[in-house]
Amino acid sequence: MGDLATHGVIGQVFDTVRPVTEAGLHGFFQLLGNQPIAFVLIALALGTLIGKFSFKTISLGSTAGTLLVGVVLSMIAQAAYGITYAIPGILSSFMLLLFMYALGLKVGPQFFSGLRKGGLAFVVIGLIVWSLNWVICYFGAALAGLAPGYATGLISGSYTITAVLGVGQSALASGAYKPPAGMTVEEVGANMAAAYAISYVLSTVGIILLIRYLPRIFGHDAKADAKLAEAAFSGGANDPVPGAPGALAMGLSPYVMRAFTVAHEGFIGRTVSRLGTDYPEAPILQVVRDGAVLDLADDPTLKKADIVTVRGNVHDAILKDGDLIGPESDDPLARNVVLEVADVHVSAHRHAGKNLAELGKIMSGGVTVQALFRGGTELPLGPKSDVRFGDVLRLTGPDAALRTTAKGLGGHVILPTMKSEVPYLALAMLVGYLVGIFTVTVSGIPFALGTSAGVIMAGVCVSYFRSRNPEFGGPVHEGARSFLQDFGLNAFVAVLSANVGPKVISALSGDTILWLALIGLAGALVPPLVAFWVGIKLFGLNSIISAGATTGARNSTPGLNAIMEESDSSVAAVPYPVSYALTTVLALIGGYFSMILSWR
């Protein structure tokens, strides 16, 4: 009796709570529909958390996690509450372009090196992925007895190129393909959309996981191979090229700063420049007199009791400088010398042909040479290294001394900055976007580079020219570039998941969904698997480079992000634009012919 009473009370509680809970959930999903920004932010937050979760070293990553959360939310809203999310595509498009531009900035100088070293292999990989995808989707749909339209939708979804739907629709609208008797143009279009929705979602998640673990599947260490690829595509350089993210980092220095009170007669009454010539191994960085810092540009003459800050090799500076100059000082002002790293473009013809030892006279005040670049390539560094007009010197030293040296070289100091480069970003992206939308139509088939490829090439070009002259746009702050890359891609995926999710439900009927899933996954995953194998076995490509070319051939930006996360490197993006641009055009051609060749 007591149990029955208890059960009755619990039942009443549930009966009371359930409507409140249902109303709350309905209100939550309605809020996400009314406020698309809230949907994007929730998908980003939860997706990133889920992406970090790993099971036996396997994880989705932030991009696939965001896609999964977004699709699940949109499907629940549609199935349970009849709410269909529709976020304007301009938001996702703009976020994707931000990602592509930021990525182009990262890999610019390496892109042209990669094109020279593996151009043929990248083209072959692209052809393999495109042709196998077309064969699997077209003949798979035919063998399964699927109605007209499904093959084109499968190609579009498994390749994640929405524009293929467009060329398929143009074949219908132009009359190049006429549906069989009893079937309308609208029904063929609906078949395309259903196949696209199913195959798109499955292939997007599937390709992220496949590309992420391709090196591991074939027994390669992704991080180790990435380091080898970085060394190969940098030409063996040790320093990032001018203008590249992280180029102006101080890094480990073999030098030490020490402060001494001037007491030795050999220093008193001599100018700073004279002492710099006599003792180049221990240049004076700063002079403090009566509690004030003197301007070294005035070339002051040292007096007794002045405190000088010198910079020298750690090994050589121990004890020796104290014996020569005077007792060591702990004056905080003397020890507060901020050293900078700067790139300087050599713009004075009078220095052409001189070696670094000869240029030492204008590098006073503790300025040292960290690296020498010519045409974006780092050169071996030594006293006899010759300097030519147009070279870039990476220097370290106090700010005032760097500016004096830059003036002598005819250039300007390019220092690390937190300032944004919005004008360059906006103009470069605009040019890339306009190039990407430029279309040439041949026999009803539109040929275009595509806005994504156009914008990544804009970033590549900006980075490339900046590596030759860092005054072109100034340095890139790595934090800002990295944020654009990560946030741009994941926000794009969040919007995409909201719009695609509801379409999945409409296609869930009968055996058709199973065929769409099987053919779509095969078309998405088999071609890149074969192409990757060809890259590493027949062409001898580094596994990360082969993965980058493969994901470019598959037009999968999320896949590219996955292999970059797995390898902890951006070098996979080097071949990406080459195969991406090629297969974008081929996929549109193939999509058009898949429609007009459909069985009647």
Coordinates of C-alpha atoms in Angstrom, one line a residue, residues 78-296:
Q78 CA 12.4 19.8 -36.5
A79 CA 11.3 16.3 -35.3
A80 CA 10.0 17.2 -31.8
Y81 CA 8.7 20.8 -32.2
G82 CA 8.3 21.4 -35.9
I83 CA 10.9 24.2 -35.8
T84 CA 13.1 24.5 -38.9
Y85 CA 16.2 26.5 -38.6
A86 CA 17.4 28.7 -41.5
I87 CA 20.4 30.9 -40.9
P88 CA 21.4 33.3 -43.7
G89 CA 24.2 31.7 -45.8
I90 CA 26.1 35.0 -46.0
L91 CA 27.2 34.5 -42.4
S92 CA 28.7 31.0 -43.0
S93 CA 30.2 32.1 -46.3
F94 CA 32.0 35.1 -44.8
M95 CA 33.3 33.0 -41.9
L96 CA 34.7 30.4 -44.3
L97 CA 36.5 33.1 -46.3
L98 CA 38.1 34.5 -43.1
F99 CA 39.4 31.0 -42.4
M100 CA 40.8 30.6 -45.9
Y101 CA 42.5 34.0 -45.9
A102 CA 44.1 33.3 -42.5
L103 CA 45.3 30.0 -43.7
G104 CA 46.8 31.5 -46.8
L105 CA 48.8 33.9 -44.7
K106 CA 50.2 31.0 -42.8
V107 CA 51.4 28.9 -45.8
G108 CA 52.1 31.6 -48.5
P109 CA 55.8 31.2 -49.0
Q110 CA 55.6 27.4 -48.7
F111 CA 52.9 27.2 -51.4
F112 CA 55.1 28.1 -54.3
S113 CA 57.9 25.9 -53.0
G114 CA 55.4 23.0 -52.7
L115 CA 54.1 23.6 -56.2
R116 CA 57.6 23.3 -57.6
K117 CA 58.4 20.2 -55.6
G118 CA 55.2 18.2 -56.1
G119 CA 53.0 19.8 -58.7
L120 CA 52.5 16.7 -60.8
A121 CA 51.7 14.5 -57.8
F122 CA 49.1 17.0 -56.6
V123 CA 47.4 17.1 -60.0
V124 CA 47.3 13.2 -60.2
I125 CA 45.9 13.0 -56.7
G126 CA 43.2 15.4 -57.7
L127 CA 42.3 13.4 -60.8
I128 CA 42.1 10.2 -58.8
V129 CA 39.8 11.6 -56.2
W130 CA 37.5 13.3 -58.7
S131 CA 37.2 10.4 -61.2
L132 CA 36.6 7.7 -58.5
N133 CA 34.0 9.8 -56.8
W134 CA 32.1 10.2 -60.1
V135 CA 32.3 6.6 -60.9
I136 CA 31.1 5.4 -57.5
C137 CA 28.2 7.9 -57.2
Y138 CA 27.0 7.6 -60.8
F139 CA 27.2 3.9 -61.3
G140 CA 26.3 3.2 -57.6
A141 CA 23.0 5.0 -58.0
A142 CA 22.4 3.2 -61.3
L143 CA 23.0 -0.3 -59.9
A144 CA 20.8 0.5 -56.8
G145 CA 18.0 1.5 -59.2
L146 CA 17.7 5.0 -57.7
A147 CA 15.6 7.5 -59.6
P148 CA 17.1 10.4 -61.7
G149 CA 18.6 13.2 -59.6
Y150 CA 20.0 11.0 -56.8
A151 CA 23.4 10.5 -58.6
T152 CA 24.0 14.2 -59.0
G153 CA 22.9 14.8 -55.4
L154 CA 25.3 12.1 -54.2
I155 CA 28.2 13.7 -56.1
S156 CA 27.4 17.1 -54.7
G157 CA 27.0 15.9 -51.1
S158 CA 29.9 13.3 -51.0
Y159 CA 32.2 15.9 -52.5
T160 CA 30.7 18.7 -50.3
I161 CA 30.4 21.0 -53.2
T162 CA 27.0 22.6 -53.1
A163 CA 27.5 24.2 -56.5
V164 CA 27.2 20.8 -58.2
L165 CA 23.5 21.0 -57.3
G166 CA 23.4 24.3 -59.2
V167 CA 24.8 22.8 -62.4
G168 CA 22.4 19.9 -62.1
Q169 CA 19.5 22.3 -61.7
S170 CA 20.7 24.2 -64.8
A171 CA 20.7 21.0 -66.8
L172 CA 17.0 20.6 -65.8
A173 CA 16.1 24.2 -66.4
S174 CA 17.8 24.4 -69.8
G175 CA 16.1 21.2 -71.0
A176 CA 19.5 19.5 -71.5
Y177 CA 17.9 16.7 -69.4
K178 CA 14.2 15.8 -69.6
P179 CA 12.7 13.7 -66.9
P180 CA 11.1 10.4 -67.9
A181 CA 7.3 10.1 -68.3
G182 CA 5.4 10.5 -65.1
M183 CA 8.2 12.4 -63.3
T184 CA 8.4 16.1 -62.9
V185 CA 11.4 18.4 -62.9
E186 CA 10.5 19.3 -59.2
E187 CA 10.7 15.6 -58.2
V188 CA 14.1 15.3 -59.8
G189 CA 15.2 18.4 -57.9
A190 CA 13.9 16.9 -54.7
N191 CA 15.9 13.7 -55.2
M192 CA 19.0 15.8 -55.7
A193 CA 18.4 17.7 -52.5
A194 CA 17.7 14.5 -50.5
A195 CA 20.8 12.7 -51.7
Y196 CA 22.8 15.9 -51.1
A197 CA 21.6 16.2 -47.5
I198 CA 22.3 12.6 -46.5
S199 CA 25.6 12.3 -48.2
Y200 CA 26.8 15.7 -47.2
V201 CA 26.4 15.2 -43.5
L202 CA 27.9 11.7 -43.5
S203 CA 30.8 12.6 -45.8
T204 CA 31.7 15.7 -43.9
V205 CA 32.0 13.8 -40.6
G206 CA 33.6 10.8 -42.3
I207 CA 36.2 12.7 -44.2
I208 CA 37.3 14.6 -41.1
L209 CA 37.9 11.3 -39.3
L210 CA 39.5 9.7 -42.3
I211 CA 41.9 12.5 -43.2
R212 CA 42.8 13.0 -39.6
Y213 CA 44.0 9.4 -39.2
L214 CA 45.2 8.6 -42.7
P215 CA 48.9 8.8 -41.7
R216 CA 48.3 6.5 -38.7
I217 CA 46.3 4.0 -40.9
F218 CA 49.4 3.6 -43.1
G219 CA 51.8 3.4 -40.1
H220 CA 53.1 7.0 -40.2
D221 CA 53.7 9.4 -37.2
A222 CA 51.8 12.5 -38.2
K223 CA 53.8 14.9 -36.0
A224 CA 57.2 13.5 -37.0
D225 CA 56.3 13.6 -40.7
A226 CA 55.0 17.2 -40.3
K227 CA 58.4 18.3 -38.9
L228 CA 60.2 16.6 -41.8
A229 CA 57.8 18.3 -44.3
E230 CA 58.3 21.7 -42.7
A231 CA 62.1 21.3 -43.0
A232 CA 61.8 20.2 -46.6
F233 CA 59.5 23.0 -47.7
S234 CA 61.4 25.7 -45.8
G235 CA 64.6 24.8 -47.6
G236 CA 66.3 23.9 -44.3
A237 CA 65.8 27.4 -42.9
N238 CA 65.7 27.8 -39.1
D239 CA 63.7 31.0 -38.9
P240 CA 60.2 32.0 -40.2
V241 CA 60.4 34.1 -43.3
P242 CA 59.8 37.9 -43.0
G243 CA 56.2 38.8 -42.4
A244 CA 55.3 35.3 -41.3
P245 CA 53.5 34.7 -38.0
G246 CA 56.1 34.2 -35.3
A247 CA 58.9 35.7 -37.4
L248 CA 59.7 38.4 -34.9
A249 CA 59.9 36.3 -31.7
M250 CA 63.0 36.8 -29.6
G251 CA 63.7 33.1 -29.1
L252 CA 66.7 31.7 -27.2
S253 CA 69.7 34.0 -27.3
P254 CA 73.3 33.2 -26.4
Y255 CA 73.8 36.7 -25.2
V256 CA 73.5 38.2 -21.7
M257 CA 73.1 41.8 -20.5
R258 CA 75.2 43.1 -17.6
A259 CA 75.6 46.5 -16.0
F260 CA 79.0 47.9 -14.8
T261 CA 80.0 51.2 -13.1
V262 CA 82.7 52.9 -15.2
A263 CA 86.0 53.0 -13.1
H264 CA 88.6 51.9 -15.6
E265 CA 90.7 54.7 -17.0
G266 CA 90.6 53.2 -20.5
F267 CA 86.9 53.8 -20.6
I268 CA 86.7 57.3 -19.1
G269 CA 86.7 60.1 -21.7
R270 CA 85.9 57.8 -24.7
T271 CA 82.7 57.9 -26.8
V272 CA 80.3 55.0 -27.1
S273 CA 80.9 54.6 -30.8
R274 CA 84.7 54.4 -30.2
L275 CA 84.3 51.8 -27.6
G276 CA 81.9 49.9 -29.9
T277 CA 84.6 49.8 -32.5
D278 CA 87.3 48.7 -30.0
Y279 CA 85.2 46.1 -28.2
P280 CA 82.6 44.8 -30.7
E281 CA 82.1 41.6 -28.7
A282 CA 80.6 43.6 -25.8
P283 CA 78.6 46.6 -27.3
I284 CA 77.1 49.2 -25.0
L285 CA 73.3 49.1 -25.0
Q286 CA 72.6 51.9 -22.5
V287 CA 74.3 54.6 -20.4
V288 CA 72.9 55.8 -17.1
R289 CA 74.2 59.0 -15.6
D290 CA 72.9 60.6 -12.4
G291 CA 69.8 58.5 -12.6
A292 CA 68.9 59.4 -16.2
V293 CA 69.3 57.4 -19.4
L294 CA 71.4 59.1 -22.0
D295 CA 70.5 59.2 -25.7
L296 CA 73.0 57.0 -27.5

